[in-house]
């Protein structure tokens, strides 16, 4: 198994990618679910997802280089 080799950082790389992209996807899905009943809350969730994605890709993405 190459995933368990000493010095292999693929698992950490995948974990960082999930942390960067997972919450914005979740917030967007929740926003679409809430949009019908509460459009203002959905708008806030969409904005939070966009900000999280920009900050996550900007800071975490620059640290991975």
Tab-separated table of C-alpha atoms in Angstrom:
chain	number	residue	atom	x	y	z
A	1	UNK	CA	0.000	0.000	0.000
A	2	UNK	CA	1.482	3.269	-1.061
A	3	UNK	CA	-0.814	5.252	1.225
A	4	UNK	CA	0.929	3.882	4.316
A	5	UNK	CA	4.532	4.432	3.246
A	6	UNK	CA	6.798	6.460	5.468
A	7	UNK	CA	7.167	9.985	4.137
A	8	UNK	CA	4.002	9.848	2.022
A	9	UNK	CA	1.922	12.986	2.579
A	10	UNK	CA	-1.017	12.204	0.286
A	11	UNK	CA	-3.415	11.751	3.204
A	12	UNK	CA	-2.601	15.168	4.648
A	13	UNK	CA	-2.938	16.745	1.203
A	14	UNK	CA	-6.386	15.199	0.706
A	15	UNK	CA	-7.449	16.267	4.223
A	16	UNK	CA	-6.455	19.873	3.526
A	17	UNK	CA	-8.375	19.823	0.221
A	18	UNK	CA	-11.464	18.493	2.037
A	19	UNK	CA	-11.156	21.227	4.687
A	20	UNK	CA	-10.850	23.877	1.968
A	21	UNK	CA	-13.745	22.749	-0.222
A	22	UNK	CA	-16.063	20.724	2.064
A	23	UNK	CA	-17.672	23.452	4.195
A	24	UNK	CA	-18.494	25.782	1.266
A	25	UNK	CA	-20.243	22.909	-0.510
A	26	UNK	CA	-22.161	22.063	2.665
A	27	UNK	CA	-23.146	25.705	3.256
A	28	UNK	CA	-24.299	26.019	-0.355
A	29	UNK	CA	-26.442	22.887	-0.112
A	30	UNK	CA	-27.991	24.121	3.142
A	31	UNK	CA	-28.596	27.503	1.474
A	32	UNK	CA	-30.470	25.874	-1.395
A	33	UNK	CA	-32.513	23.883	1.121
A	34	UNK	CA	-33.462	26.978	3.135
A	35	UNK	CA	-33.978	29.285	0.144
A	36	UNK	CA	-37.694	28.576	-0.227
A	37	UNK	CA	-38.646	29.240	3.384
A	38	UNK	CA	-36.117	31.929	4.343
A	39	UNK	CA	-34.405	33.730	1.445
A	40	UNK	CA	-32.434	36.106	3.680
A	41	UNK	CA	-30.811	33.249	5.583
A	42	UNK	CA	-30.027	31.533	2.297
A	43	UNK	CA	-28.337	34.677	1.012
A	44	UNK	CA	-26.188	34.845	4.154
A	45	UNK	CA	-25.225	31.176	3.768
A	46	UNK	CA	-24.221	31.736	0.134
A	47	UNK	CA	-22.074	34.708	1.116
A	48	UNK	CA	-20.454	32.741	3.937
A	49	UNK	CA	-19.721	29.875	1.539
A	50	UNK	CA	-18.103	32.242	-0.960
A	51	UNK	CA	-15.976	33.942	1.697
A	52	UNK	CA	-14.911	30.600	3.186
A	53	UNK	CA	-13.949	29.333	-0.253
A	54	UNK	CA	-11.945	32.452	-1.112
A	55	UNK	CA	-10.107	32.493	2.200
A	56	UNK	CA	-9.571	28.730	2.195
A	57	UNK	CA	-8.195	28.601	-1.318
A	58	UNK	CA	-6.173	31.770	-0.824
A	59	UNK	CA	-4.479	31.035	2.499
A	60	UNK	CA	-4.446	27.241	2.521
A	61	UNK	CA	-3.694	27.081	-1.181
A	62	UNK	CA	-0.699	29.383	-0.804
A	63	UNK	CA	0.600	27.344	2.149
A	64	UNK	CA	0.500	24.151	0.069
A	65	UNK	CA	2.878	25.552	-2.558
